[in-house]
Short mmCIF file of C-alpha atoms and ligand atoms in Angstrom, two decimals:
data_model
loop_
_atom_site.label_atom_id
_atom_site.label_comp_id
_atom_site.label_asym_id
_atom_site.label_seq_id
_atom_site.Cartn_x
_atom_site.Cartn_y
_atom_site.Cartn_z
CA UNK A 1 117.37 100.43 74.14
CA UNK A 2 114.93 101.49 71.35
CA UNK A 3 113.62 104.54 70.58
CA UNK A 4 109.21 104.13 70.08
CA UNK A 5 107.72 107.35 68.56
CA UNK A 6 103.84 107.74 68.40
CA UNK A 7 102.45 110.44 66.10
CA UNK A 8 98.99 111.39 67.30
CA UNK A 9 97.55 111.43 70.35
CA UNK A 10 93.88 111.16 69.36
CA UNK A 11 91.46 107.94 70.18
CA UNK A 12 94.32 105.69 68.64
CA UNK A 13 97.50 107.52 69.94
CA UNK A 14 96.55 107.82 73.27
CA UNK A 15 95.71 104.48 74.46
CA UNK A 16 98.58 103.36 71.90
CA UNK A 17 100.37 104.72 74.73
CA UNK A 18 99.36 103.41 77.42
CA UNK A 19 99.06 99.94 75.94
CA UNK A 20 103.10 100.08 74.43
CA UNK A 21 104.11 101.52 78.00
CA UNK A 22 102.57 97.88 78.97
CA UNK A 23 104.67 95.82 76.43
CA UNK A 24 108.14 97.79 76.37
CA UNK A 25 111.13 96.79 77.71
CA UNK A 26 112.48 99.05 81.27
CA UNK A 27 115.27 100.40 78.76
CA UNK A 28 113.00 101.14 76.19
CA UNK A 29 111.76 104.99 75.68
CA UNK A 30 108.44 106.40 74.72
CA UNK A 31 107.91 109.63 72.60
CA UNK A 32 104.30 111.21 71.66
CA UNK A 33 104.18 113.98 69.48
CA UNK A 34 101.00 115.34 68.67
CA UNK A 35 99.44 118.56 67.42
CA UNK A 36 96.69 118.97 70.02
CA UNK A 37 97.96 118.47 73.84
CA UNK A 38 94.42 118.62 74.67
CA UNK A 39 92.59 115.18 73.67
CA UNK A 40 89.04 115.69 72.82
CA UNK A 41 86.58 112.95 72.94
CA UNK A 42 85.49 113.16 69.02
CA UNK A 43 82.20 110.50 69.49
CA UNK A 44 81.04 113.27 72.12
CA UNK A 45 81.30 116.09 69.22
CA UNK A 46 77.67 115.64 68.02
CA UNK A 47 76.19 116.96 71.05
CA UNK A 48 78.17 120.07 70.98
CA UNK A 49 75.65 121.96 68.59
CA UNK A 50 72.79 121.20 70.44
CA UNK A 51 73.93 122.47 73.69
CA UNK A 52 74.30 118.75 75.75
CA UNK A 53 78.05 119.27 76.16
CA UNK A 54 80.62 121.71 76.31
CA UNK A 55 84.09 121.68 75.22
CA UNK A 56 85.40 121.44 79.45
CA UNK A 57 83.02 118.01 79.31
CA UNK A 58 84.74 116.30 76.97
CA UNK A 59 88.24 117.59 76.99
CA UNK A 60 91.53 116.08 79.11
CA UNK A 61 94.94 117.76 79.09
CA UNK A 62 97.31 114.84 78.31
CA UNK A 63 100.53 115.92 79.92
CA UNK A 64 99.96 115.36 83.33
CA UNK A 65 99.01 112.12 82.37
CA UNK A 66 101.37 111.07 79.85
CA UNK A 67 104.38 112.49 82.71
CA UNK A 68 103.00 110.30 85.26
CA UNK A 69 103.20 106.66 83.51
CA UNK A 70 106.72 108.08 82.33
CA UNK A 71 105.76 108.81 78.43
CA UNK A 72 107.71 111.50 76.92
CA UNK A 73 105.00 113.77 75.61
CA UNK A 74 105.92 116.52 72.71
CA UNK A 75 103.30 118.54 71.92
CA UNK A 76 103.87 120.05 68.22
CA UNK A 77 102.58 119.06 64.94
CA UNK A 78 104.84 116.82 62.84
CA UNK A 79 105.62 118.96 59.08
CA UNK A 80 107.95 115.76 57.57
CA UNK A 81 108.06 112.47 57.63
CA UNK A 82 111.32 110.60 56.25
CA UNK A 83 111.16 106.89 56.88
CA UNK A 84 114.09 105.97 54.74
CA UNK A 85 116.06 107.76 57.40
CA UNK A 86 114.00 106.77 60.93
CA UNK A 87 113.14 110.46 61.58
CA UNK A 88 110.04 112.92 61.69
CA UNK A 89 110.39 116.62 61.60
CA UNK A 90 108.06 118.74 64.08
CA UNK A 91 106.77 122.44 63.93
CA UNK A 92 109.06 123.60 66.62
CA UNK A 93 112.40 122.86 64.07
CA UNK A 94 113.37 119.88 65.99
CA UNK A 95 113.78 116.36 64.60
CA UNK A 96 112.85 113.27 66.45
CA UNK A 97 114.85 109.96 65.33
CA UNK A 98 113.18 106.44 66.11
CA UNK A 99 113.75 102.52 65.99
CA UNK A 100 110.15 101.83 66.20
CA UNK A 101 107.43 104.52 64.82
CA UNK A 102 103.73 104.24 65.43
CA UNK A 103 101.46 106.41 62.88
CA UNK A 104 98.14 107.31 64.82
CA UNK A 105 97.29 111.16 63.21
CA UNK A 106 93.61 110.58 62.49
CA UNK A 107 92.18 112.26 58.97
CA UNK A 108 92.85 115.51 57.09
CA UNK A 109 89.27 116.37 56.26
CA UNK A 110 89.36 117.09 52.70
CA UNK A 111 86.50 119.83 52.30
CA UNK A 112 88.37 121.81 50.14
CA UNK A 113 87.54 118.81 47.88
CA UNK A 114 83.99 120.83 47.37
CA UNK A 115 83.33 124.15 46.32
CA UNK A 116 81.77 126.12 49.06
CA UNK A 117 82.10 123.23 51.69
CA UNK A 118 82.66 123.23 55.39
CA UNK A 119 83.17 124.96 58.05
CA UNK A 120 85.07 128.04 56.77
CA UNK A 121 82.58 128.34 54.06
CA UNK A 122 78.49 126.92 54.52
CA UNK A 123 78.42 124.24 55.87
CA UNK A 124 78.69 123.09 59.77
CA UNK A 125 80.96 120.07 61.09
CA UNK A 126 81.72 117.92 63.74
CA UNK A 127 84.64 116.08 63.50
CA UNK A 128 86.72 118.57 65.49
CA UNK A 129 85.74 120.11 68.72
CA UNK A 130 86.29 123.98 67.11
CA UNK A 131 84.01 122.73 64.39
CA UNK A 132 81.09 121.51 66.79
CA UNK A 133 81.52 125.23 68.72
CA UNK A 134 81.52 126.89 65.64
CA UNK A 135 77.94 125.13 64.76
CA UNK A 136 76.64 125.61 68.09
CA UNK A 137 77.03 129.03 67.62
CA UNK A 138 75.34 128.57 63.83
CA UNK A 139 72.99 126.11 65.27
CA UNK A 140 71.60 129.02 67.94
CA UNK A 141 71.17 131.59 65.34
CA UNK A 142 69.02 129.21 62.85
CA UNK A 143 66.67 128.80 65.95
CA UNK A 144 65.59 132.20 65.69
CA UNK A 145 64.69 131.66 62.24
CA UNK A 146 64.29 128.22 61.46
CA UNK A 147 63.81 127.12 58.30
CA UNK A 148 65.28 123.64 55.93
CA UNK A 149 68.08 121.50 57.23
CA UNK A 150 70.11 119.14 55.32
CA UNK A 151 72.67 116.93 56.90
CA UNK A 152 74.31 113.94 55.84
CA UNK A 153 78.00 112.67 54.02
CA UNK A 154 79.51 113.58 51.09
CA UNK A 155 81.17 111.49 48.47
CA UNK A 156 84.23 109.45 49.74
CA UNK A 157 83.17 109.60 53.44
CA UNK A 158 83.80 106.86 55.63
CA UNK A 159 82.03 108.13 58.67
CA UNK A 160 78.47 107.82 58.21
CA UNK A 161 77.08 106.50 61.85
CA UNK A 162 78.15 110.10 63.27
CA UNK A 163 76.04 111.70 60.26
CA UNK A 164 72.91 109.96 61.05
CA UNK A 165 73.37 110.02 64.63
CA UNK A 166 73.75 114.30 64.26
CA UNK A 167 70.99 114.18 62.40
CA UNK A 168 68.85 112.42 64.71
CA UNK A 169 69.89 114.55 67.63
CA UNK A 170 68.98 117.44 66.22
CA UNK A 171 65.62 116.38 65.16
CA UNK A 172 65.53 115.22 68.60
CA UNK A 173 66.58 118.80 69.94
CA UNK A 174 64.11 120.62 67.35
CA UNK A 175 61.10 119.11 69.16
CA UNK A 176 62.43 119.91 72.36
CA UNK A 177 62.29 123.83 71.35
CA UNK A 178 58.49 122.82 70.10
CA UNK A 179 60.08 124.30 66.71
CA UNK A 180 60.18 121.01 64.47
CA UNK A 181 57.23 121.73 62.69
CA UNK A 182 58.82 124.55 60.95
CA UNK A 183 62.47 122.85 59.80
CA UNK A 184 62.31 120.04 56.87
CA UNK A 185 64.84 117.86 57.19
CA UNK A 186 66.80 116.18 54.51
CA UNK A 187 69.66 113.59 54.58
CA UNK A 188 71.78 113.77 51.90
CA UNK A 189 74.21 110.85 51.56
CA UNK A 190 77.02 109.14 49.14
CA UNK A 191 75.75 105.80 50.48
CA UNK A 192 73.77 103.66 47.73
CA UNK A 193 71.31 103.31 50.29
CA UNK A 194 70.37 104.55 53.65
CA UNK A 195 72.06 102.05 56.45
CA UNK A 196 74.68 101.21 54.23
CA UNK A 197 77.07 103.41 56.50
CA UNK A 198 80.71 101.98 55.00
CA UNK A 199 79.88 97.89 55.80
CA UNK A 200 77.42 97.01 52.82
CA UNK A 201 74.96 97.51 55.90
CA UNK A 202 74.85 95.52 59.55
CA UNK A 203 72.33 93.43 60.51
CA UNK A 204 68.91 95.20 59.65
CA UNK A 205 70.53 98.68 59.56
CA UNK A 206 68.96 99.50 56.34
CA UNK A 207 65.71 98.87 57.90
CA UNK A 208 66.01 100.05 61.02
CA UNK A 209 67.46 103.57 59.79
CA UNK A 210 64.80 103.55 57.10
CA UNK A 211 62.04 103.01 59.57
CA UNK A 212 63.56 105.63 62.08
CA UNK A 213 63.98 108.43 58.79
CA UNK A 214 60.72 108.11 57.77
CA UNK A 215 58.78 107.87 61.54
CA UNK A 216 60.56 111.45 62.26
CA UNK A 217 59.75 113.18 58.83
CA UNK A 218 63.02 113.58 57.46
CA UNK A 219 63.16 112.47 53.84
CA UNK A 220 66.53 111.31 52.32
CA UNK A 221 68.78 111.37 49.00
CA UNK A 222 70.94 108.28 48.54
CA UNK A 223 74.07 107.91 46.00
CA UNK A 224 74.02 111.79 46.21
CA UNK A 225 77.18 113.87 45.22
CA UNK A 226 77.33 117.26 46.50
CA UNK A 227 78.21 119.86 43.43
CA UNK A 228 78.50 122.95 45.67
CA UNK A 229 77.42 124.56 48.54
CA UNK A 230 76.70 128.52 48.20
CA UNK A 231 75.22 130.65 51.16
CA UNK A 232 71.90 128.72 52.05
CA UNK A 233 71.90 126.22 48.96
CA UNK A 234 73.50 123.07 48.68
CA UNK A 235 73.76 121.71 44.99
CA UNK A 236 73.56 117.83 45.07
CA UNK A 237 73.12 115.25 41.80
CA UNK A 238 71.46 111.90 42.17
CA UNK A 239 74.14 109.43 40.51
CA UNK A 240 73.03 106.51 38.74
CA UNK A 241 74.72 102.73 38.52
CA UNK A 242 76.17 103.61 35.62
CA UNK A 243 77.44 106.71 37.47
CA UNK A 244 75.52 109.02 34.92
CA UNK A 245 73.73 112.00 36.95
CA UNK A 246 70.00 110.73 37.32
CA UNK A 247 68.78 114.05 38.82
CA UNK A 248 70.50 117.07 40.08
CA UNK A 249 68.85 119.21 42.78
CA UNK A 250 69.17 122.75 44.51
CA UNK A 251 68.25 122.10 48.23
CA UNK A 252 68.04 125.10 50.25
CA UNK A 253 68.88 125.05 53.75
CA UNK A 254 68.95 127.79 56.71
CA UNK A 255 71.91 125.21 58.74
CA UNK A 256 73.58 122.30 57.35
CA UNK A 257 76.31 119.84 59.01
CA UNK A 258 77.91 117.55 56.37
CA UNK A 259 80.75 115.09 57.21
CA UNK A 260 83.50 115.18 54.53
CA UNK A 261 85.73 112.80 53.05
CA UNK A 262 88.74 111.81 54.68
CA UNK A 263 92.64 111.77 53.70
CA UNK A 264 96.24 111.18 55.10
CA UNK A 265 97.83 114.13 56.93
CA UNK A 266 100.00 116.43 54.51
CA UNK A 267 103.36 114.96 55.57
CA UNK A 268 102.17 111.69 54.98
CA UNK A 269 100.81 112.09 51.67
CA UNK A 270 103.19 110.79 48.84
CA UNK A 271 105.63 108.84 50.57
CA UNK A 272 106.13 105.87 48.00
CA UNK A 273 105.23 102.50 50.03
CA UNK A 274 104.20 104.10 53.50
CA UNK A 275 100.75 105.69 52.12
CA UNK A 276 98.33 105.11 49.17
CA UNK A 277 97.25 107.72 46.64
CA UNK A 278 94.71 109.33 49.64
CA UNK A 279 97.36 109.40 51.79
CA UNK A 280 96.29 106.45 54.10
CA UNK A 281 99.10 104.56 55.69
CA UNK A 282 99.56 100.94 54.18
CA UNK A 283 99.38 98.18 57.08
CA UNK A 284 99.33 94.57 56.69
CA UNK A 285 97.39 92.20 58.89
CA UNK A 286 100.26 92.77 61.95
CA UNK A 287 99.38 96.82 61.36
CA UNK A 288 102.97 96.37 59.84
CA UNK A 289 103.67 98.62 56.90
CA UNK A 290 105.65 96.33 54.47
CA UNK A 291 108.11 98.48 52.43
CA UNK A 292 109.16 100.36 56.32
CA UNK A 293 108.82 97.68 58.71
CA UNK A 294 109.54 99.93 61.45
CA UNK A 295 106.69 101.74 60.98
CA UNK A 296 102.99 100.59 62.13
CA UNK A 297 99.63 102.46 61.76
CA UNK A 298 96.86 102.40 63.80
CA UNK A 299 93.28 104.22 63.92
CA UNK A 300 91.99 106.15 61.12
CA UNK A 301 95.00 106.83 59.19
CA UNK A 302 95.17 103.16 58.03
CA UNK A 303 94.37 102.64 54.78
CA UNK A 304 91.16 100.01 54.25
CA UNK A 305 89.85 99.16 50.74
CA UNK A 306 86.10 99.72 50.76
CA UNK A 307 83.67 97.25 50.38
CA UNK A 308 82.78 97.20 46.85
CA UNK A 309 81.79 99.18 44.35
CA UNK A 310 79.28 101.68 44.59
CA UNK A 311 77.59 104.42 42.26
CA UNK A 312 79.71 107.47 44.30
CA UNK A 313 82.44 106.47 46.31
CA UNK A 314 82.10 105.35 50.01
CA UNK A 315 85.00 104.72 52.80
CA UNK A 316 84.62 102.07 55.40
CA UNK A 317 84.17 103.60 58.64
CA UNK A 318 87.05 102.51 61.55
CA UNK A 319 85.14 103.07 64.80
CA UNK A 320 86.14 102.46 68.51
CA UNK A 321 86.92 99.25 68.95
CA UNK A 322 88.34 98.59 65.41
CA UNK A 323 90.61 101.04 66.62
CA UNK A 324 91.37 99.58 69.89
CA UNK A 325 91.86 95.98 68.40
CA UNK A 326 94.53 97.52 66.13
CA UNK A 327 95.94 99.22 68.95
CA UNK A 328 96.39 95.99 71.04
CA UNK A 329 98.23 94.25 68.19
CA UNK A 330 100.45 96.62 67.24
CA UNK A 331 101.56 96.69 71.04
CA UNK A 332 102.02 93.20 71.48
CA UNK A 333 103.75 92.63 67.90
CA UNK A 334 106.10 95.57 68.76
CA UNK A 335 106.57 94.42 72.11
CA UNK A 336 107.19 90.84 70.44
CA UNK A 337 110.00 92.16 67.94
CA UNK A 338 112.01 94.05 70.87
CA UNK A 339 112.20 90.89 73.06
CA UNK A 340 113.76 89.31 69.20
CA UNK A 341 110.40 87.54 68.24
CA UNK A 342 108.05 87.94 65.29
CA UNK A 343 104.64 90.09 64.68
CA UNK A 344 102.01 87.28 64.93
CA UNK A 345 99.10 89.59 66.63
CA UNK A 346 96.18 90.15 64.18
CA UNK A 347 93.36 92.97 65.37
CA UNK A 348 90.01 91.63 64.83
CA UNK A 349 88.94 94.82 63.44
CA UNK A 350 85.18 93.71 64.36
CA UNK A 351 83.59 96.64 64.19
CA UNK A 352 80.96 97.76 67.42
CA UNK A 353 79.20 100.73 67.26
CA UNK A 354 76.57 102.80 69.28
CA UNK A 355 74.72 105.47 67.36
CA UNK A 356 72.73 108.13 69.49
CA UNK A 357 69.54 109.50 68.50
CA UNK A 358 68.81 111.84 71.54
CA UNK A 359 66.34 110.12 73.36
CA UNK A 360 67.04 106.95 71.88
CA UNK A 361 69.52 104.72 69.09
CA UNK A 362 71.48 101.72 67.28
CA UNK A 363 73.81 99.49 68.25
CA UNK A 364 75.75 97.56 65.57
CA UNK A 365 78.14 94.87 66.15
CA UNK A 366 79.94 93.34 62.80
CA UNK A 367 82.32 90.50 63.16
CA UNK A 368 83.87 90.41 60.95
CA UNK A 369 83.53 93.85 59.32
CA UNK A 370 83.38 92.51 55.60
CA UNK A 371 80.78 89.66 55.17
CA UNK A 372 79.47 87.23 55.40
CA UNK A 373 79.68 87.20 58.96
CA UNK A 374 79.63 85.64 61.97
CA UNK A 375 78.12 87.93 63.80
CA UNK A 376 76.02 90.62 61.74
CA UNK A 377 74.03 92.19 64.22
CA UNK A 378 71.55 95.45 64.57
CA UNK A 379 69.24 96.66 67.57
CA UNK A 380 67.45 99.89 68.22
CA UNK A 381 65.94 101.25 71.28
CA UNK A 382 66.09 103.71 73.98
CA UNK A 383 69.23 101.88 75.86
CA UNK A 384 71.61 102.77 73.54
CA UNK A 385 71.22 106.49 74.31
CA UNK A 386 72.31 105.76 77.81
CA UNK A 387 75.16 103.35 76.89
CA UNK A 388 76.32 106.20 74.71
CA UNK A 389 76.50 108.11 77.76
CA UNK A 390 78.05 105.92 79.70
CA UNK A 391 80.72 104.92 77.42
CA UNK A 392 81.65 108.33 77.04
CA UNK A 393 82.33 108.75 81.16
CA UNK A 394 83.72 105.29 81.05
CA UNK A 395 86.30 106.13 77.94
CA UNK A 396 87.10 109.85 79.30
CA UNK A 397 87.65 108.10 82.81
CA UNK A 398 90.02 106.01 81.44
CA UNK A 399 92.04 108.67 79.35
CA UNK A 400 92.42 110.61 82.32
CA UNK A 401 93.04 107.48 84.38
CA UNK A 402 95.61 106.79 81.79
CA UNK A 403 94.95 103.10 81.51
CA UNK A 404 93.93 101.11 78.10
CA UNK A 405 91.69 98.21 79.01
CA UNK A 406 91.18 97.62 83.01
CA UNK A 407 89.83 94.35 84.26
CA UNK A 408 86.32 94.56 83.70
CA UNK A 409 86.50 95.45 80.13
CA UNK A 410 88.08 92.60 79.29
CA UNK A 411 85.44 90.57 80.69
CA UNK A 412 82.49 92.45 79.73
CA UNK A 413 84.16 91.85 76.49
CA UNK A 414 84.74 88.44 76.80
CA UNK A 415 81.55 87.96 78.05
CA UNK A 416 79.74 89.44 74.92
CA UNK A 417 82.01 86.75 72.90
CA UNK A 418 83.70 90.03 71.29
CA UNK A 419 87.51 90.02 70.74
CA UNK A 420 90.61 92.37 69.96
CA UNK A 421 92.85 89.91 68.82
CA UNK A 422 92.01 87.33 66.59
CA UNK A 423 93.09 83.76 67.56
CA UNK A 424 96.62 82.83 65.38
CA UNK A 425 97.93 79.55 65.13
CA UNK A 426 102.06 80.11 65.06
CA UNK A 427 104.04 77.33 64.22
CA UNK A 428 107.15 76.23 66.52
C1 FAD B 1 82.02 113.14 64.76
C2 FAD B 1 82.51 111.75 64.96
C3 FAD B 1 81.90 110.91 65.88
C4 FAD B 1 82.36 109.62 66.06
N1 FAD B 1 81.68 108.82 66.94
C5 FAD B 1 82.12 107.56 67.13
C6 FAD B 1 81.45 106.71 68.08
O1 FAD B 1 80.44 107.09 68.67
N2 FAD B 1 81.93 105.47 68.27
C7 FAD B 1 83.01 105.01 67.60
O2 FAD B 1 83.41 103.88 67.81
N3 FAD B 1 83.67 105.78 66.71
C8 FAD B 1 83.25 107.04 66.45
N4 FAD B 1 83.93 107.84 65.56
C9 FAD B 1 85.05 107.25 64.78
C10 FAD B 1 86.42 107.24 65.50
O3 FAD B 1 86.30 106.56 66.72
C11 FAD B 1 86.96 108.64 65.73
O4 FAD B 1 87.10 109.32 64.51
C12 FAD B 1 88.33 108.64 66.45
O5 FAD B 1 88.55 109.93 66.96
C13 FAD B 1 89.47 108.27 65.53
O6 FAD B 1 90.65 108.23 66.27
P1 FAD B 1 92.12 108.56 65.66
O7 FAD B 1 93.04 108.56 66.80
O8 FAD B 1 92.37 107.66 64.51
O9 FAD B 1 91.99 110.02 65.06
P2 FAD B 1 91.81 111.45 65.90
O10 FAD B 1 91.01 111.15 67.11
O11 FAD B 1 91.31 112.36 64.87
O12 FAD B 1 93.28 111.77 66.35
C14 FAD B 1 94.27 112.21 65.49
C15 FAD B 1 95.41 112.79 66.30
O13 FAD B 1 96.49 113.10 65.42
C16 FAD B 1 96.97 114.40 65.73
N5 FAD B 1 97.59 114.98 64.54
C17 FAD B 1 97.00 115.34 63.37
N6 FAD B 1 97.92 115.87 62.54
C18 FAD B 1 99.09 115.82 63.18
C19 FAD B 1 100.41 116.21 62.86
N7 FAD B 1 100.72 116.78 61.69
N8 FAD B 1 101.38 116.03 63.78
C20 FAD B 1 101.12 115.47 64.98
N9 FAD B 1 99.89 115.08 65.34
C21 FAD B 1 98.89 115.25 64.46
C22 FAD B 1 95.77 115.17 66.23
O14 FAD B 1 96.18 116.25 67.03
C23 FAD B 1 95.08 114.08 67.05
O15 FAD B 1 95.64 114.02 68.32
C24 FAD B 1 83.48 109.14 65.33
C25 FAD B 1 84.11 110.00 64.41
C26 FAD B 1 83.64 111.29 64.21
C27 FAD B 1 84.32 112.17 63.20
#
C-alpha cells in the first residue's frame, strides 16, 4: 500500500485528485491537505469587481466531494515541509507521512516585494477571491468619484492575460455606467511590449492587444517597474535595454488593480534541490523532482525558466490546460511507478488560453509554449466572451461533479488536434 499526499487543492490539486484516484492501486490511499476547503474558481476572479459574479457563483465546498470518490480530505495549511524524511507538517500540529507526495499550492504573491503595493495597502487584486471582494467594494466607491485608473503587472509577473483581460472588463463596465468619459486608463506593464504576456507573444497577440488598447482609449507603459505605490499615486520608471531607467513617472490614480509577482509558498522556500531561489518546485519533464523523486509538482508552483531576457523581469504564465497536461502525467507516471514501471508521461504544456474583454476577447493557443511553434495561434472576437462563460460552468460542473476529463473533452480536444500528453517513444 502507498501512502499519496497532495498539497493544494486549487485548479491543479483538485483535479490531481480526481485524476490519481483514476490511476491508484485499490490498496493505495489518498490524502489532500489544503489551506482553503472551499475551491474558488480563480479565472472567474476578474468579474468579481465589476459586479458579474459573486463569491456563491464561483465557489464549491470540496469535502463532500472529495468523501464521495473516497479521497481523504484534510483541510489545514501545511507550515513544514521535510522531504528527506517523507513528511509535511500542518497548522493543526499533526504530521502527515507519505510514499508518494504531489506539490500543487499555487503562488505566494509577493507584494510585499513593493512599497505600498496590494491589497492591504493601494492597490486592488484579483488573484484571490477576498482580494476581488475587497476591490468590488473599492471599485463601487471610485464610481462615485471617478477619476484615473491604472492597471496592469508588475515586474516578475507571470500572469499577464488576467491583467489585460481586468482591464478590459472594466473599461467594458465603465461604459456601461455611461461614466468612461471621465476615467483615463493606463496599463502599466513589466512586459517589453504589450502582447508579450510571458510567451515572447502568440500568434498576432501583440497586434491584436495593441489594436484593442488603442480602439478603447487606454494608453500603455511597457518594460515599466513599479517604484511605489502611495495613496492615489503609483510611482513607475520606464527601463531601458540596458536596464538604465529611461523615464520615471508619477501616475495618479483614484482605483488601481495590479497583478504581482509570484513565489513558492513559505514552507517550500529554501529546501536545497526541491525549490529554486523563488521558491518554485524543480520538476523534470515527468513533473519528477530529481534530488526527491518521490515528490512531483504540478500547476503554478513549478518552476519554468522564462523565455529570454528582457529589460525587467517577466515569468511565463502556466494557464489551464498547461496545468491539466501536467496533471495527467504526473498521474499516469505515478500510477506507472506503483504498478513497478518507469515515469515515461511528458505534459505537453501547450499553453490555451481565453482572455475576456466583457463583451468580447482573445483566444491563444501555443504549441508548444516556447517557439518556434507548431501551432502559434491568436483570434479575437465576440465568441470568446461566451466560451469564457461557458468554460467556467463547464470547469465548476466538473469540480463539483468531481471528475477530471469526461468523454467529450477528450474529443473536443482531440478534435482541435490539442494534446495533454506528448507522444513518447519508450524502448522495450
Ligand atoms: C486572476 C487570475 C485569472 C486567471 N485566469 C485564467 C484563465 O482564464 N484561464 C487559464 O487557463 N488560467 C488562468 N489563470 C492561471 C491559472 O489557471 C490559475 O492561477 C490557477 O488557479 C492555478 O492553479 P494552482 O492550483 O496552481 O494554484 P491555486 O489555484 O492558487 O491553488 C493553490 C492551492 O494551494 C493551497 N495552499 C496554498 N498554501 C498552502 C499551504 N501552506 N498548505 C496547504 N495548501 C496551501 C491553496 O489553498 C489552494 O487550494 C488565472 C490566474 C489568475 C491569478
Amino acid at each position: 500500500m502507498a501512502e499519496i499526499v497532495i498539497m493544494g487543492a486549487g485548479l491543479a490539486g483538485t483535479i490531481m485528485a480526481y485524476e490519481m484516484k483514476a490511476q491508484m492501486r485499490r490498496e493505495d490511499r489518498l490524502t489532500v491537505v489544503t489551506r482553503d476547503p472551499i475551491y474558488h474558481f480563480v479565472p472567474s476572479n476578474p468579474w468579481v469587481p465589476v459586479g458579474w459574479r459573486t463569491r456563491e457563483n464561483v465557489e464549491v465546498d470540496l469535502a463532500p466531494t472529495m468523501a464521495r470518490k473516497g479521497i481523504n480530505f484534510r483541510p489545514s495549511a501545511v507550515t513544514k515541509v521535510s522531504p528527506k524524511d517523507n513528511e509535511i507538517e500542518l497548522a493543526d500540529g499533526s504530521a502527515v507521512k507519505y510514499d508518494y507526495l504531489i506539490v500543487a499550492t499555487g503562488p505566494e504573491l509577493a507584494f510585499d516585494e513593493i512599497e505600498g503595493f496590494g491589497p492591504e495597502h493601494n492597490t486592488s487584486s484579483i488573484c484571490h477571491i477576498d482580494h476581488a471582494e475587497k476591490a468590488a467594494v473599492a471599485f463601487e466607491e471610485f464610481c462615485k468619484n471617478p477619476s484615473p485608473i491604472v492597471t496592469g503587472a508588475a515586474q516578475g509577473a507571470s500572469c499577464y492575460g488576467p491583467a489585460y483581460e481586468f482591464t478590459f472588463i472594466l473599461e467594458t463596465e465603465l461604459r456601461r455606467r455611461k461614466i468612461r468619459d471621465r476615467v483615463p486608463m493606463t496599463f502599466v506593464t513589466s512586459e517589453p511590449y504589450i502582447g508579450h504576456i510571458g510567451l515572447d507573444g502568440v500568434g498576432d497577440t501583440k497586434g491584436l492587444l495593441e489594436s484593442e488598447l488603442r480602439e478603447h482609449h487606454i494608453k500603455w507603459i511597457t518594460n515599466a517597474r513599479v517604484k511605489k505605490v502611495e495613496p492615489g499615486k503609483m510611482t513607475v520608471e520606464e527601463i531601458a535595454e540596458d536596464g538604465s531607467v529611461k523615464a520615471t513617472k508619477q501616475l495618479p490614480f483614484g482605483f488601481s488593480m495590479m497583478l504581482p509577482a509570484f513565489r513558492g509558498i513559505a514552507p517550500l522556500r529554501g529546501i536545497e534541490g526541491l525549490v529554486n531561489p523563488r521558491g518554485f518546485v524543480i520538476a523534470d519533464k515527468h513533473q519528477q523532482n530529481p534530488t526527491f523523486p518521490n515528490v512531483f509538482a504540478v500547476g503554478v508552483c513549478v518552476a519554468i525558466p522564462p523565455m529570454g531576457p528582457t529589460p525587467v523581469a517577466c515569468g511565463v504564465p502556466k494557464t489551464g490546460f498547461m496545468i491539466e497536461s501536467m496533471v495527467t502525467a504526473t498521474a499516469r507516471n505515478i500510477g506507472a511507478i506503483l504498478r513497478g514501471g518507469k515515469p515515461t508521461f511528458q505534459g505537453t504544456w501547450n499553453a490555451v488560453c481565453l482572455a475576456d474583454f466583457g463583451d468580447s476577447g482573445i483566444a491563444f493557443v501555443a504549441q508548444p509554449q516556447i517557439p518556434p511553434r507548431n501551432v502559434n495561434w491568436s483570434a479575437s472576437g465576440k465568441w470568446v466572451h461566451a466560451a469564457k462563460i461557458g468554460f467556467e460552468k463547464y470547469f465548476i460542473r466538473k469540480m463539483r461533479k468531481g471528475e477530471s476529463e469526461p468523454f467529450y473533452e477528450t474529443m473536443a480536444l482531440n478534435a482541435l488536434g490539442i494534446d495533454k500528453l506528448k507522444a513518447v517513444k519508450v524502448d522495450a
